[in-house]
Amino acid sequence: MPAAPGTEIALRIGDDMHLHLRDGAALHAVLPHTAAQFQRAIVMPNLKPPVTTVVEAAAYRERILAARPSESPFEPLMTLYLTPATTAATIEKAHASEFVHAVKFYPAGATTNSDAGVVNLASMYSTLEAMEKFDLPLLVHGEVVDANVDVFDRERVFLDRELEPLTRRFPQLRVVFEHITTHEATDFVAGAHARVAATITAHHLLMNRNAIFAGGVRPHHYCLPVLKREEHRLRLLAAATSGNPKFFAGTDSAPHARHTKENACGCAGIYTAHAALELYAEAFDSVDALDKLEAFVAEFGARFYRLPLNTSRLRLRKEAVAVPQSFSMGDDALVPMRAGGALTWRMVR
Ligand code: NCD
Ligand code: ZN
């Protein structure tokens, strides 16, 4: 039975292990949302131009620290963007830095700002060997870009064609299969060796692909990997609430200006940072698994990244909260998940 209205739960503050913060005015608009809910976040490097070197990551990190609300202890965990020019020497420098925690692989053309990505992983073996040697995790956007593959099958086909062979070729490499959306992915990760993990977003736990077409095209429910059938959502929910440490929270909160989403060719990305924890709580509550929430947001990811567990705690109360129609983001508007609707949980510090 889902929790009764007014129920309160306390949990260790957690980490968002997959987050898009952007830069400039967008960074200033979105960072306070994440900093209010999470102690740390793995920050995606898909800026324009992408963050490809330790020097660029250090500069981006400084801009994030400067944009933090005053007194905020939020800590950005930086990543590098894997390009054909990423060498073993870059990996060694990243390893030696205290603040680069992973390298992100985007198949070129797969998603927002992925043009600088890698076409063929097989051409990157010496870089991947260095990552294995220096124990730097590879974060994978797991979708093929092959136009002949159905959009809804791109994750499953990537798994067979690329990811499974990769984990066999580099058995010591730590890999995060990011924002998984299918039961093929949950089964693969559960059955793979212990260095393979996955992040799961709140929106993939709460919505299936009908949400993209509810009464008309809903651009704010379009993200990549695209939402899948209900049977996949249920399997993701089962994985997230299973207590298996290979599955942990990564929101993939991806801010885009309203006019770029409500567009003849709308951008991919759902913004959830305003209410990520409340949305995860709603998903876990729906299957009576609130007791599994703390480990999913605050333990399993930290352990995978070999970080100390956070110590402060926060509280959530089951209570309806209205979500604004939009937030301002510089001169633009940002439409969040549930805009104009309600959350079922409220964060109380
Ligand atoms: C992300 C973005 O907007 O940067 N978009 C998305 O739909 N998830 C990129 C990504 O993680 O694929
Ligand atoms: Zn992402």
XYZ file of C-alpha atoms and ligand atoms in Angstrom:
362
model
C 0.000 0.000 0.000
C 1.360 3.455 -0.856
C 2.124 5.684 2.139
C -0.754 7.603 3.769
C -0.988 11.379 3.210
C 1.152 13.200 5.786
C 3.656 10.348 6.102
C 7.210 11.600 6.654
C 10.437 9.824 5.777
C 14.014 10.859 6.559
C 16.949 9.974 4.382
C 20.610 10.643 3.857
C 21.141 13.402 1.273
C 22.150 11.781 -1.994
C 23.959 12.346 -5.269
C 22.622 12.828 -8.791
C 24.899 10.606 -10.855
C 23.858 12.047 -14.270
C 23.076 15.743 -14.581
C 23.127 18.448 -17.264
C 23.929 21.862 -15.761
C 24.771 23.728 -19.003
C 26.629 27.036 -18.644
C 26.068 30.782 -18.289
C 22.509 31.937 -17.529
C 21.118 28.391 -17.744
C 23.657 27.156 -15.180
C 22.673 29.942 -12.800
C 18.982 29.128 -13.251
C 19.153 25.359 -12.747
C 21.953 24.795 -10.236
C 19.958 25.971 -7.165
C 17.369 23.263 -7.841
C 19.922 20.462 -7.751
C 21.921 22.030 -4.896
C 18.757 22.033 -2.744
C 18.316 18.279 -3.159
C 21.686 16.654 -3.718
C 25.127 16.954 -2.154
C 26.999 16.058 -5.343
C 26.342 15.400 -9.006
C 28.150 13.825 -11.924
C 28.099 16.737 -14.377
C 27.733 15.935 -18.058
C 30.310 17.471 -20.434
C 28.075 18.037 -23.497
C 28.502 21.794 -23.614
C 29.034 23.647 -26.862
C 31.997 23.196 -27.339
C 32.286 20.031 -25.223
C 34.478 19.662 -22.138
C 37.294 17.487 -23.453
C 40.362 18.255 -21.333
C 41.239 18.437 -17.652
C 41.953 22.168 -18.073
C 38.470 22.744 -19.513
C 36.889 20.623 -16.789
C 38.702 22.654 -14.123
C 37.421 25.916 -15.634
C 33.854 24.542 -15.909
C 34.054 23.348 -12.315
C 35.039 26.859 -11.195
C 32.061 28.344 -13.059
C 29.754 25.862 -11.330
C 31.220 26.625 -7.903
C 30.796 30.356 -8.583
C 27.130 29.803 -9.510
C 26.296 27.910 -6.311
C 23.821 29.510 -3.933
C 25.715 31.024 -0.982
C 26.463 28.534 1.804
C 25.675 25.604 -0.504
C 27.984 22.625 0.076
C 27.106 21.218 -3.378
C 30.068 19.570 -5.077
C 30.256 19.064 -8.861
C 31.923 15.822 -9.960
C 33.390 16.511 -13.384
C 33.527 14.355 -16.514
C 35.343 14.551 -19.841
C 33.680 14.111 -23.230
C 35.204 11.266 -25.223
C 36.181 12.434 -28.712
C 38.354 10.786 -31.367
C 41.158 13.031 -30.018
C 40.982 11.735 -26.434
C 44.330 10.016 -25.843
C 45.783 7.803 -23.138
C 47.705 10.882 -21.956
C 44.403 12.750 -21.421
C 43.166 9.808 -19.356
C 46.306 9.800 -17.245
C 45.863 13.531 -16.543
C 42.205 13.001 -15.667
C 43.155 10.231 -13.281
C 45.789 12.454 -11.653
C 43.300 15.300 -11.166
C 41.243 15.179 -8.006
C 38.029 16.233 -9.692
C 37.510 14.310 -12.962
C 35.506 11.212 -12.053
C 34.605 9.694 -15.421
C 34.629 9.959 -19.214
C 31.385 10.164 -21.183
C 30.891 8.361 -24.477
C 28.278 9.776 -26.849
C 27.873 7.946 -30.150
C 28.281 10.817 -32.653
C 24.828 12.110 -33.552
C 22.899 10.176 -30.880
C 21.606 13.092 -28.798
C 21.892 16.778 -27.808
C 25.420 18.122 -28.503
C 26.821 14.719 -29.439
C 28.339 15.723 -32.789
C 31.841 15.723 -31.324
C 31.395 12.142 -30.111
C 32.918 8.908 -31.302
C 31.640 7.082 -34.381
C 33.394 3.816 -33.754
C 34.377 2.656 -30.248
C 36.720 0.085 -31.768
C 38.945 2.968 -32.902
C 39.330 4.060 -29.257
C 40.844 0.914 -27.796
C 44.109 2.463 -26.606
C 42.142 5.170 -24.764
C 39.831 2.573 -23.240
C 42.829 0.502 -22.182
C 44.168 3.560 -20.361
C 40.789 4.040 -18.670
C 40.862 0.429 -17.566
C 44.423 0.808 -16.293
C 43.738 4.055 -14.417
C 40.331 2.798 -13.265
C 38.424 5.770 -14.674
C 34.769 4.874 -15.346
C 33.294 5.030 -18.851
C 29.778 6.497 -18.936
C 27.817 5.304 -21.926
C 24.960 6.881 -23.837
C 23.755 3.517 -25.064
C 21.956 4.039 -28.351
C 22.973 3.213 -31.912
C 22.610 6.040 -34.424
C 21.877 3.704 -37.349
C 18.930 5.273 -39.216
C 17.744 1.776 -40.165
C 17.160 0.882 -36.526
C 13.782 1.838 -35.075
C 14.097 4.677 -32.546
C 12.504 2.525 -29.846
C 15.024 -0.286 -30.458
C 18.221 1.781 -30.421
C 19.174 0.974 -26.848
C 18.596 -2.762 -27.226
C 20.604 -2.894 -30.469
C 23.439 -0.871 -28.886
C 23.579 -3.363 -26.070
C 24.037 -6.284 -28.452
C 26.321 -4.587 -30.972
C 28.511 -2.425 -28.735
C 28.135 -2.698 -24.990
C 28.232 -6.435 -24.487
C 31.372 -6.817 -26.649
C 32.944 -3.818 -24.858
C 32.488 -5.313 -21.395
C 33.998 -8.587 -22.637
C 36.971 -6.847 -24.284
C 37.649 -4.688 -21.175
C 36.653 -6.816 -18.197
C 38.261 -4.489 -15.626
C 36.765 -1.280 -17.027
C 34.109 0.282 -14.829
C 31.103 1.132 -17.013
C 27.856 2.991 -16.302
C 25.068 2.295 -18.771
C 23.380 5.692 -18.443
C 19.634 6.387 -18.223
C 18.554 2.854 -19.103
C 15.055 2.434 -20.506
C 14.496 -1.235 -21.386
C 14.217 -4.607 -19.685
C 17.024 -5.835 -21.937
C 19.238 -3.233 -20.228
C 18.134 -4.131 -16.688
C 18.745 -7.829 -17.406
C 22.139 -7.155 -18.942
C 23.345 -4.991 -16.058
C 22.043 -7.384 -13.408
C 23.864 -10.262 -15.103
C 27.101 -8.451 -15.976
C 30.239 -8.401 -13.823
C 30.348 -6.181 -10.729
C 32.026 -3.222 -12.464
C 28.991 -2.638 -14.713
C 26.251 -0.396 -13.282
C 23.367 1.731 -14.564
C 21.621 4.992 -13.769
C 17.839 5.269 -13.904
C 15.973 8.564 -14.271
C 12.813 9.576 -12.395
C 10.935 10.226 -15.627
C 11.596 6.730 -16.976
C 10.259 5.324 -13.676
C 7.075 7.411 -13.860
C 6.114 7.601 -17.542
C 5.794 5.318 -20.521
C 5.728 6.301 -24.173
C 2.027 7.126 -24.121
C 3.043 10.319 -22.286
C 4.632 11.610 -25.509
C 1.312 11.411 -27.330
C -1.316 12.090 -24.633
C -4.031 13.970 -26.548
C -1.445 15.406 -28.968
C 2.335 15.673 -29.290
C 3.901 16.518 -25.911
C 7.356 17.891 -26.643
C 8.208 18.208 -22.948
C 8.006 14.426 -22.639
C 10.504 13.865 -25.431
C 13.948 12.816 -24.293
C 16.655 10.378 -25.358
C 16.626 7.514 -24.913
C 12.942 7.968 -25.695
C 10.301 6.708 -23.216
C 9.397 3.063 -23.826
C 6.383 0.743 -23.326
C 4.782 0.199 -19.926
C 6.338 -3.276 -19.596
C 9.794 -1.652 -19.700
C 8.836 1.005 -17.152
C 7.693 -1.716 -14.762
C 10.978 -3.587 -15.154
C 12.966 -0.395 -14.514
C 10.914 0.211 -11.382
C 11.579 -3.346 -10.256
C 15.338 -2.882 -10.835
C 15.469 0.496 -9.051
C 13.625 -0.858 -6.017
C 15.362 -4.247 -5.959
C 18.155 -3.208 -3.604
C 20.708 -4.277 -6.227
C 23.630 -1.792 -5.885
C 24.216 -1.807 -9.648
C 21.194 0.478 -10.127
C 21.341 4.033 -8.798
C 19.878 7.508 -9.298
C 20.921 9.721 -12.199
C 18.228 12.188 -13.191
C 19.462 13.158 -16.677
C 17.697 16.449 -15.935
C 18.256 18.278 -19.233
C 17.183 21.915 -19.410
C 16.189 23.344 -22.788
C 14.579 26.737 -23.458
C 10.834 26.435 -24.027
C 11.022 27.646 -27.644
C 13.557 24.937 -28.533
C 11.209 22.226 -27.167
C 7.954 23.680 -28.556
C 9.367 23.709 -32.041
C 8.860 21.937 -35.380
C 12.041 20.025 -34.512
C 12.040 20.000 -30.726
C 15.128 19.196 -28.649
C 15.432 16.028 -26.572
C 15.537 16.395 -22.802
C 13.229 16.488 -19.764
C 13.873 18.879 -16.894
C 13.394 17.238 -13.478
C 15.946 18.962 -11.220
C 13.259 21.108 -9.530
C 11.729 17.973 -7.992
C 13.981 15.001 -8.654
C 13.876 13.548 -5.179
C 10.107 14.034 -4.863
C 9.609 12.283 -8.213
C 11.835 9.347 -7.230
C 9.903 9.120 -3.934
C 6.628 9.023 -5.842
C 7.894 6.192 -8.034
C 9.206 4.146 -5.096
C 6.020 4.800 -3.083
C 3.905 3.513 -5.982
C 5.327 0.036 -5.410
C 5.581 0.336 -1.628
C 9.385 0.483 -1.716
C 10.214 3.749 0.089
C 12.571 1.768 2.313
C 14.788 1.241 -0.772
C 14.979 4.929 -1.735
C 17.888 6.011 0.467
C 20.315 3.412 -0.870
C 19.284 4.189 -4.474
C 19.920 7.946 -4.155
C 22.653 8.061 -1.502
C 24.644 4.824 -1.237
C 24.940 2.740 -4.384
C 26.179 5.534 -6.645
C 28.646 6.843 -4.059
C 30.059 3.352 -3.594
C 30.420 2.823 -7.341
C 32.341 6.108 -7.656
C 34.298 5.311 -4.466
C 33.130 8.436 -2.696
C 32.368 8.762 1.015
C 28.687 8.641 1.897
C 27.143 12.032 2.619
C 26.214 12.660 6.221
C 23.455 15.268 6.332
C 19.846 14.199 6.125
C 16.629 15.593 4.744
C 12.951 14.803 5.087
C 10.141 14.198 2.658
C 6.454 14.517 3.522
C 3.618 13.024 1.485
C 1.744 16.155 0.560
C 0.582 17.698 -2.732
C 2.782 20.501 -4.066
C 1.966 22.565 -7.160
C 4.596 22.772 -9.914
C 4.932 26.145 -11.709
C 4.149 26.411 -15.434
C 7.754 27.442 -16.018
C 10.923 28.817 -14.466
C 12.937 31.626 -15.959
C 16.267 30.717 -17.486
C 18.065 33.898 -18.549
C 15.770 35.487 -21.126
C 14.059 32.157 -21.785
C 11.455 30.007 -20.070
C 12.166 26.480 -18.852
C 9.218 24.085 -18.636
C 9.745 21.465 -15.908
C 8.257 17.984 -15.652
C 4.685 18.207 -14.235
C 4.448 21.905 -15.204
C 1.088 23.225 -13.979
C 0.452 19.926 -12.205
C 1.361 18.567 -8.786
C 3.933 16.470 -6.972
C 2.828 14.014 -4.307
C 5.862 14.506 -2.027
C 7.357 17.674 -0.523
C 10.918 18.124 0.659
C 11.197 19.479 4.191
C 14.738 20.250 5.330
C 20.353 15.348 -22.995
C 20.655 16.830 -23.158
O 19.729 17.602 -23.431
O 21.809 17.232 -22.971
N 19.072 15.070 -23.594
C 18.272 14.015 -23.301
O 17.244 13.846 -23.961
N 18.555 13.177 -22.323
C 21.457 14.551 -23.587
C 21.419 13.094 -23.198
O 21.719 12.732 -22.060
O 21.085 12.280 -24.068
Zn 22.089 13.014 -20.208
